[in-house]
Structures are given as C-alpha cells and as structure tokens.
Amino acid sequence: MSQGATVITPTNRLANELIEQYLQQSKTKQWRGQCMAYQHFLIDRYQKFCLHTQDKDIPVLITAHQWRYLIKEIIKKEYHFELNAGLIDKLENAWLRLHQWRLDWQDPAFHMTGQSRQFQKWMKQLEQRLQLIPALSAAELPNFLENNGYWADLDSCIWTCFDDYTPEQLSLQNILTGHHCPQYHCQLE
C-alpha cells in the first residue's frame, strides 16, 4: 500500500483489518494506495468514471434500498399480499449470482418449471425498469465498467484472500491487464 497499490478484498471486514494492521506496523501513518472490498472497488471505479467523462447519459447507480424497493414493486404488481422478506432476498441473491457467473436468465433452462418461468418474468421486468430509469444495480457494475471503466489512475492491484474468482472478476482482471495494470494475487497466513 505504501507504493500506491490498490488492495482488493472479498469483504469490508478484511479490508478494515488489513488497514489496521498496516497502520500498526508502518513507521509512517500515510500511504498512497487503497484497501477496499471488491464491491467498494467497483463503486470507486464507477465514481471515477463519472468524474472523468463528459457523457451526461450515465446510468444512475441505485442503492441497495432502492434496489429492494424496485423488486418489491415488481412483485406487488402481480401479488397483492404482504411480501415475504425471504422471497425478496432470494431474488436479490439470484440477480447477483446471474451477473457474477455470467448466466443468461433467458436461457431455455429457465422454462422448465412454473417457478423458473416466474423468475424469468421478474428478471425481464427488472431489466426493463432499470433501462427506463436509466439505472444500474450494484450487480451490473462489473459489466458496465468493462465497457466504460476508468482505469488510468491504478498503479497496481493486489487481489487478497479470494478463494476463487467468478467469471465476472476474471473478466475484470483481463480488462485491468489490457490497461497495463499489474495485478498480484495473495493469501494471508
């Protein structure tokens, strides 16, 4: 971190722990780099893109609360009952997994059962609603950044304590390599 690297971790807790350890062991209490969880890294890149672009048609990044509200509104259109928080959690998690693993919700496998067809219908409605706003969910950030990211200010990236990488993360690593950003992968002992 003292040399300007961006340390990317899977969780906020780990990022905070690494910063704390660095500050305890460092002779100087300053560093040029950053240490953040993967999701915060994506948000940081999105914000930098917004600052460095002249394009006024940038989709808005909606918050987690706005995203849940959008899911609730779509479900309420069909079902007029008190929504189960578990259902909303499942849809939110499925949306995230679809993006992380680069799965297509329009795949014929989603036509197999009534539940999967309902899921497919909700996914279509969510995408349409986001396009109408125009907005992005946090799960869509990596895809957006692959085409629109701002990478010029990154000296190097250190991917720390990831057990495995999703196809989304591997694709992002390829983008960084294409922008001549050295990357390192490490596990802590």
C-alpha atoms as a printed R data frame, in Angstrom:
    type eleno elety resid chain resno       x       y       z
1   ATOM     1    CA   MET     A     1   0.000   0.000   0.000
2   ATOM     2    CA   SER     A     2   2.878   2.352   0.668
3   ATOM     3    CA   GLN     A     3   3.802   2.172  -3.034
4   ATOM     4    CA   GLY     A     4   0.355   3.057  -4.346
5   ATOM     5    CA   ALA     A     5  -1.200  -0.369  -4.835
6   ATOM     6    CA   THR     A     6  -4.932  -0.906  -4.634
7   ATOM     7    CA   VAL     A     7  -5.664  -3.882  -2.391
8   ATOM     8    CA   ILE     A     8  -8.955  -5.618  -3.194
9   ATOM     9    CA   THR     A     9 -10.502  -7.992  -0.656
10  ATOM    10    CA   PRO     A    10 -13.693 -10.082  -0.685
11  ATOM    11    CA   THR     A    11 -15.164  -8.329   2.386
12  ATOM    12    CA   ASN     A    12 -15.220  -4.974   4.181
13  ATOM    13    CA   ARG     A    13 -14.144  -6.625   7.413
14  ATOM    14    CA   LEU     A    14 -10.953  -7.970   5.842
15  ATOM    15    CA   ALA     A    15 -10.192  -4.620   4.192
16  ATOM    16    CA   ASN     A    16 -10.562  -2.836   7.538
17  ATOM    17    CA   GLU     A    17  -8.377  -5.438   9.264
18  ATOM    18    CA   LEU     A    18  -5.617  -5.035   6.660
19  ATOM    19    CA   ILE     A    19  -5.683  -1.257   7.002
20  ATOM    20    CA   GLU     A    20  -5.492  -1.534  10.776
21  ATOM    21    CA   GLN     A    21  -2.552  -3.975  10.586
22  ATOM    22    CA   TYR     A    22  -0.779  -1.792   8.048
23  ATOM    23    CA   LEU     A    23  -1.110   1.295  10.240
24  ATOM    24    CA   GLN     A    24   0.120  -0.596  13.314
25  ATOM    25    CA   GLN     A    25   3.202  -1.942  11.533
26  ATOM    26    CA   SER     A    26   4.002   1.072   9.388
27  ATOM    27    CA   LYS     A    27   6.512   3.669  10.516
28  ATOM    28    CA   THR     A    28   4.575   6.280   8.632
29  ATOM    29    CA   LYS     A    29   0.825   6.639   9.049
30  ATOM    30    CA   GLN     A    30   0.313   7.555   5.402
31  ATOM    31    CA   TRP     A    31   0.073   5.565   2.216
32  ATOM    32    CA   ARG     A    32  -0.622   6.231  -1.408
33  ATOM    33    CA   GLY     A    33  -2.697   3.131  -2.074
34  ATOM    34    CA   GLN     A    34  -6.149   1.992  -1.163
35  ATOM    35    CA   CYS     A    35  -7.580  -1.074   0.507
36  ATOM    36    CA   MET     A    36 -11.208  -1.906  -0.072
37  ATOM    37    CA   ALA     A    37 -13.711  -4.682  -0.527
38  ATOM    38    CA   TYR     A    38 -14.448  -5.786  -4.083
39  ATOM    39    CA   GLN     A    39 -17.885  -4.129  -4.131
40  ATOM    40    CA   HIS     A    40 -16.393  -0.832  -2.950
41  ATOM    41    CA   PHE     A    41 -13.700  -1.128  -5.621
42  ATOM    42    CA   LEU     A    42 -16.441  -1.340  -8.248
43  ATOM    43    CA   ILE     A    43 -18.256   1.673  -6.819
44  ATOM    44    CA   ASP     A    44 -14.976   3.617  -6.669
45  ATOM    45    CA   ARG     A    45 -14.309   2.838 -10.347
46  ATOM    46    CA   TYR     A    46 -17.856   3.886 -11.269
47  ATOM    47    CA   GLN     A    47 -17.476   7.195  -9.400
48  ATOM    48    CA   LYS     A    48 -14.126   7.870 -11.078
49  ATOM    49    CA   PHE     A    49 -15.676   7.133 -14.465
50  ATOM    50    CA   CYS     A    50 -18.473   9.614 -13.701
51  ATOM    51    CA   LEU     A    51 -15.915  12.277 -12.753
52  ATOM    52    CA   HIS     A    52 -13.801  11.766 -15.869
53  ATOM    53    CA   THR     A    53 -16.455  11.520 -18.549
54  ATOM    54    CA   GLN     A    54 -18.282  14.210 -20.441
55  ATOM    55    CA   ASP     A    55 -21.212  11.881 -21.152
56  ATOM    56    CA   LYS     A    56 -24.373  13.087 -19.446
57  ATOM    57    CA   ASP     A    57 -26.258   9.837 -20.116
58  ATOM    58    CA   ILE     A    58 -24.567   7.786 -17.406
59  ATOM    59    CA   PRO     A    59 -26.997   5.427 -15.689
60  ATOM    60    CA   VAL     A    60 -27.511   6.148 -12.007
61  ATOM    61    CA   LEU     A    61 -26.185   3.597  -9.530
62  ATOM    62    CA   ILE     A    62 -29.110   2.759  -7.262
63  ATOM    63    CA   THR     A    63 -28.643   1.937  -3.613
64  ATOM    64    CA   ALA     A    64 -29.396  -1.431  -2.028
65  ATOM    65    CA   HIS     A    65 -32.596   0.017  -0.511
66  ATOM    66    CA   GLN     A    66 -33.737   1.385  -3.855
67  ATOM    67    CA   TRP     A    67 -32.999  -1.992  -5.451
68  ATOM    68    CA   ARG     A    68 -35.088  -3.854  -2.860
69  ATOM    69    CA   TYR     A    69 -37.895  -1.341  -3.338
70  ATOM    70    CA   LEU     A    70 -37.816  -1.951  -7.090
71  ATOM    71    CA   ILE     A    71 -38.021  -5.714  -6.551
72  ATOM    72    CA   LYS     A    72 -40.974  -5.241  -4.173
73  ATOM    73    CA   GLU     A    73 -42.807  -3.040  -6.663
74  ATOM    74    CA   ILE     A    74 -42.443  -5.583  -9.455
75  ATOM    75    CA   ILE     A    75 -43.666  -8.458  -7.299
76  ATOM    76    CA   LYS     A    76 -46.573  -6.400  -5.914
77  ATOM    77    CA   LYS     A    77 -47.887  -5.845  -9.456
78  ATOM    78    CA   GLU     A    78 -48.926  -9.499  -9.602
79  ATOM    79    CA   TYR     A    79 -49.383 -10.499  -5.987
80  ATOM    80    CA   HIS     A    80 -51.461  -8.437  -3.630
81  ATOM    81    CA   PHE     A    81 -50.269  -9.864  -0.345
82  ATOM    82    CA   GLU     A    82 -47.678  -8.985   2.249
83  ATOM    83    CA   LEU     A    83 -44.327  -9.783   0.731
84  ATOM    84    CA   ASN     A    84 -42.044 -12.253   2.388
85  ATOM    85    CA   ALA     A    85 -38.575 -10.800   3.030
86  ATOM    86    CA   GLY     A    86 -37.146 -14.223   2.178
87  ATOM    87    CA   LEU     A    87 -38.546 -14.025  -1.360
88  ATOM    88    CA   ILE     A    88 -37.007 -10.603  -1.894
89  ATOM    89    CA   ASP     A    89 -33.678 -11.859  -0.517
90  ATOM    90    CA   LYS     A    90 -33.807 -14.847  -2.892
91  ATOM    91    CA   LEU     A    91 -34.496 -12.647  -5.915
92  ATOM    92    CA   GLU     A    92 -31.784 -10.211  -4.922
93  ATOM    93    CA   ASN     A    93 -29.297 -13.052  -4.471
94  ATOM    94    CA   ALA     A    94 -30.319 -14.704  -7.755
95  ATOM    95    CA   TRP     A    95 -29.834 -11.416  -9.645
96  ATOM    96    CA   LEU     A    96 -26.370 -11.074  -8.150
97  ATOM    97    CA   ARG     A    97 -25.407 -14.685  -8.939
98  ATOM    98    CA   LEU     A    98 -26.670 -14.392 -12.511
99  ATOM    99    CA   HIS     A    99 -24.340 -11.455 -13.064
100 ATOM   100    CA   GLN     A   100 -21.347 -12.849 -11.166
101 ATOM   101    CA   TRP     A   101 -21.429 -16.133 -13.060
102 ATOM   102    CA   ARG     A   102 -22.474 -14.564 -16.368
103 ATOM   103    CA   LEU     A   103 -25.645 -16.632 -16.663
104 ATOM   104    CA   ASP     A   104 -28.395 -15.697 -19.081
105 ATOM   105    CA   TRP     A   105 -31.834 -15.630 -17.484
106 ATOM   106    CA   GLN     A   106 -33.320 -16.044 -20.978
107 ATOM   107    CA   ASP     A   107 -31.709 -19.479 -21.289
108 ATOM   108    CA   PRO     A   108 -34.221 -22.266 -22.104
109 ATOM   109    CA   ALA     A   109 -33.362 -23.940 -18.787
110 ATOM   110    CA   PHE     A   110 -35.469 -21.223 -17.139
111 ATOM   111    CA   HIS     A   111 -38.563 -22.521 -18.980
112 ATOM   112    CA   MET     A   112 -38.553 -25.866 -17.139
113 ATOM   113    CA   THR     A   113 -40.863 -25.078 -14.231
114 ATOM   114    CA   GLY     A   114 -43.526 -22.565 -13.306
115 ATOM   115    CA   GLN     A   115 -41.229 -21.065 -10.669
116 ATOM   116    CA   SER     A   116 -38.363 -20.592 -13.116
117 ATOM   117    CA   ARG     A   117 -40.716 -19.033 -15.688
118 ATOM   118    CA   GLN     A   118 -41.948 -16.623 -12.985
119 ATOM   119    CA   PHE     A   119 -38.346 -15.830 -12.091
120 ATOM   120    CA   GLN     A   120 -37.600 -15.166 -15.765
121 ATOM   121    CA   LYS     A   121 -40.588 -12.833 -15.982
122 ATOM   122    CA   TRP     A   122 -39.408 -10.854 -12.937
123 ATOM   123    CA   MET     A   123 -35.869 -10.611 -14.332
124 ATOM   124    CA   LYS     A   124 -37.224  -9.172 -17.574
125 ATOM   125    CA   GLN     A   125 -39.344  -6.647 -15.675
126 ATOM   126    CA   LEU     A   126 -36.359  -5.616 -13.520
127 ATOM   127    CA   GLU     A   127 -34.174  -5.064 -16.579
128 ATOM   128    CA   GLN     A   128 -36.894  -3.063 -18.311
129 ATOM   129    CA   ARG     A   129 -37.435  -0.917 -15.232
130 ATOM   130    CA   LEU     A   130 -33.707  -0.222 -14.870
131 ATOM   131    CA   GLN     A   131 -33.456   0.770 -18.531
132 ATOM   132    CA   LEU     A   132 -36.457   3.053 -18.176
133 ATOM   133    CA   ILE     A   133 -34.954   4.984 -15.231
134 ATOM   134    CA   PRO     A   134 -31.935   4.623 -16.529
135 ATOM   135    CA   ALA     A   135 -30.136   2.990 -13.643
136 ATOM   136    CA   LEU     A   136 -27.711   0.248 -12.661
137 ATOM   137    CA   SER     A   137 -27.895  -2.193  -9.807
138 ATOM   138    CA   ALA     A   138 -24.671  -2.992  -7.948
139 ATOM   139    CA   ALA     A   139 -24.633  -6.421  -9.609
140 ATOM   140    CA   GLU     A   140 -24.485  -4.772 -13.045
141 ATOM   141    CA   LEU     A   141 -21.481  -2.592 -12.236
142 ATOM   142    CA   PRO     A   142 -18.791  -5.010 -13.498
143 ATOM   143    CA   ASN     A   143 -20.469  -5.316 -16.912
144 ATOM   144    CA   PHE     A   144 -20.844  -1.551 -17.106
145 ATOM   145    CA   LEU     A   145 -17.226  -0.970 -16.079
146 ATOM   146    CA   GLU     A   146 -15.888  -3.422 -18.648
147 ATOM   147    CA   ASN     A   147 -17.166  -1.101 -21.357
148 ATOM   148    CA   ASN     A   148 -16.895   2.233 -19.560
149 ATOM   149    CA   GLY     A   149 -14.395   1.925 -16.728
150 ATOM   150    CA   TYR     A   150 -11.789   4.463 -15.734
151 ATOM   151    CA   TRP     A   151  -8.518   2.648 -15.014
152 ATOM   152    CA   ALA     A   152  -5.812   5.258 -15.680
153 ATOM   153    CA   ASP     A   153  -5.138   6.063 -12.018
154 ATOM   154    CA   LEU     A   154  -4.446   2.474 -10.909
155 ATOM   155    CA   ASP     A   155  -0.750   1.729 -10.287
156 ATOM   156    CA   SER     A   156  -1.316  -1.939  -9.467
157 ATOM   157    CA   CYS     A   157  -3.938  -4.186  -7.882
158 ATOM   158    CA   ILE     A   158  -3.479  -6.853  -5.242
159 ATOM   159    CA   TRP     A   159  -6.343  -9.339  -5.042
160 ATOM   160    CA   THR     A   160  -6.155 -10.577  -1.460
161 ATOM   161    CA   CYS     A   161  -7.793 -13.659   0.105
162 ATOM   162    CA   PHE     A   162 -10.125 -14.629  -2.709
163 ATOM   163    CA   ASP     A   163 -10.755 -18.387  -2.596
164 ATOM   164    CA   ASP     A   164 -11.978 -18.423  -6.183
165 ATOM   165    CA   TYR     A   165 -12.763 -15.824  -8.811
166 ATOM   166    CA   THR     A   166 -16.117 -15.557 -10.509
167 ATOM   167    CA   PRO     A   167 -16.191 -15.175 -14.306
168 ATOM   168    CA   GLU     A   168 -17.117 -11.544 -13.658
169 ATOM   169    CA   GLN     A   169 -13.943 -10.967 -11.595
170 ATOM   170    CA   LEU     A   170 -11.760 -12.825 -14.105
171 ATOM   171    CA   SER     A   171 -13.138 -10.659 -16.891
172 ATOM   172    CA   LEU     A   172 -12.387  -7.527 -14.875
173 ATOM   173    CA   GLN     A   173  -8.842  -8.771 -14.274
174 ATOM   174    CA   ASN     A   174  -8.423  -9.188 -18.033
175 ATOM   175    CA   ILE     A   175  -9.592  -5.601 -18.549
176 ATOM   176    CA   LEU     A   176  -7.036  -4.376 -15.997
177 ATOM   177    CA   THR     A   177  -4.299  -6.393 -17.739
178 ATOM   178    CA   GLY     A   178  -5.326  -4.784 -21.031
179 ATOM   179    CA   HIS     A   179  -4.843  -1.378 -19.381
180 ATOM   180    CA   HIS     A   180  -1.327  -2.391 -18.268
181 ATOM   181    CA   CYS     A   181  -2.240  -2.528 -14.594
182 ATOM   182    CA   PRO     A   182  -0.015  -5.088 -12.846
183 ATOM   183    CA   GLN     A   183  -2.009  -7.474 -10.671
184 ATOM   184    CA   TYR     A   184  -0.956  -9.728  -7.852
185 ATOM   185    CA   HIS     A   185  -2.845 -12.417  -6.001
186 ATOM   186    CA   CYS     A   186  -2.091 -13.326  -2.413
187 ATOM   187    CA   GLN     A   187  -3.439 -15.243   0.534
188 ATOM   188    CA   LEU     A   188  -2.721 -14.252   4.112
189 ATOM   189    CA   GLU     A   189  -1.206 -16.704   6.563
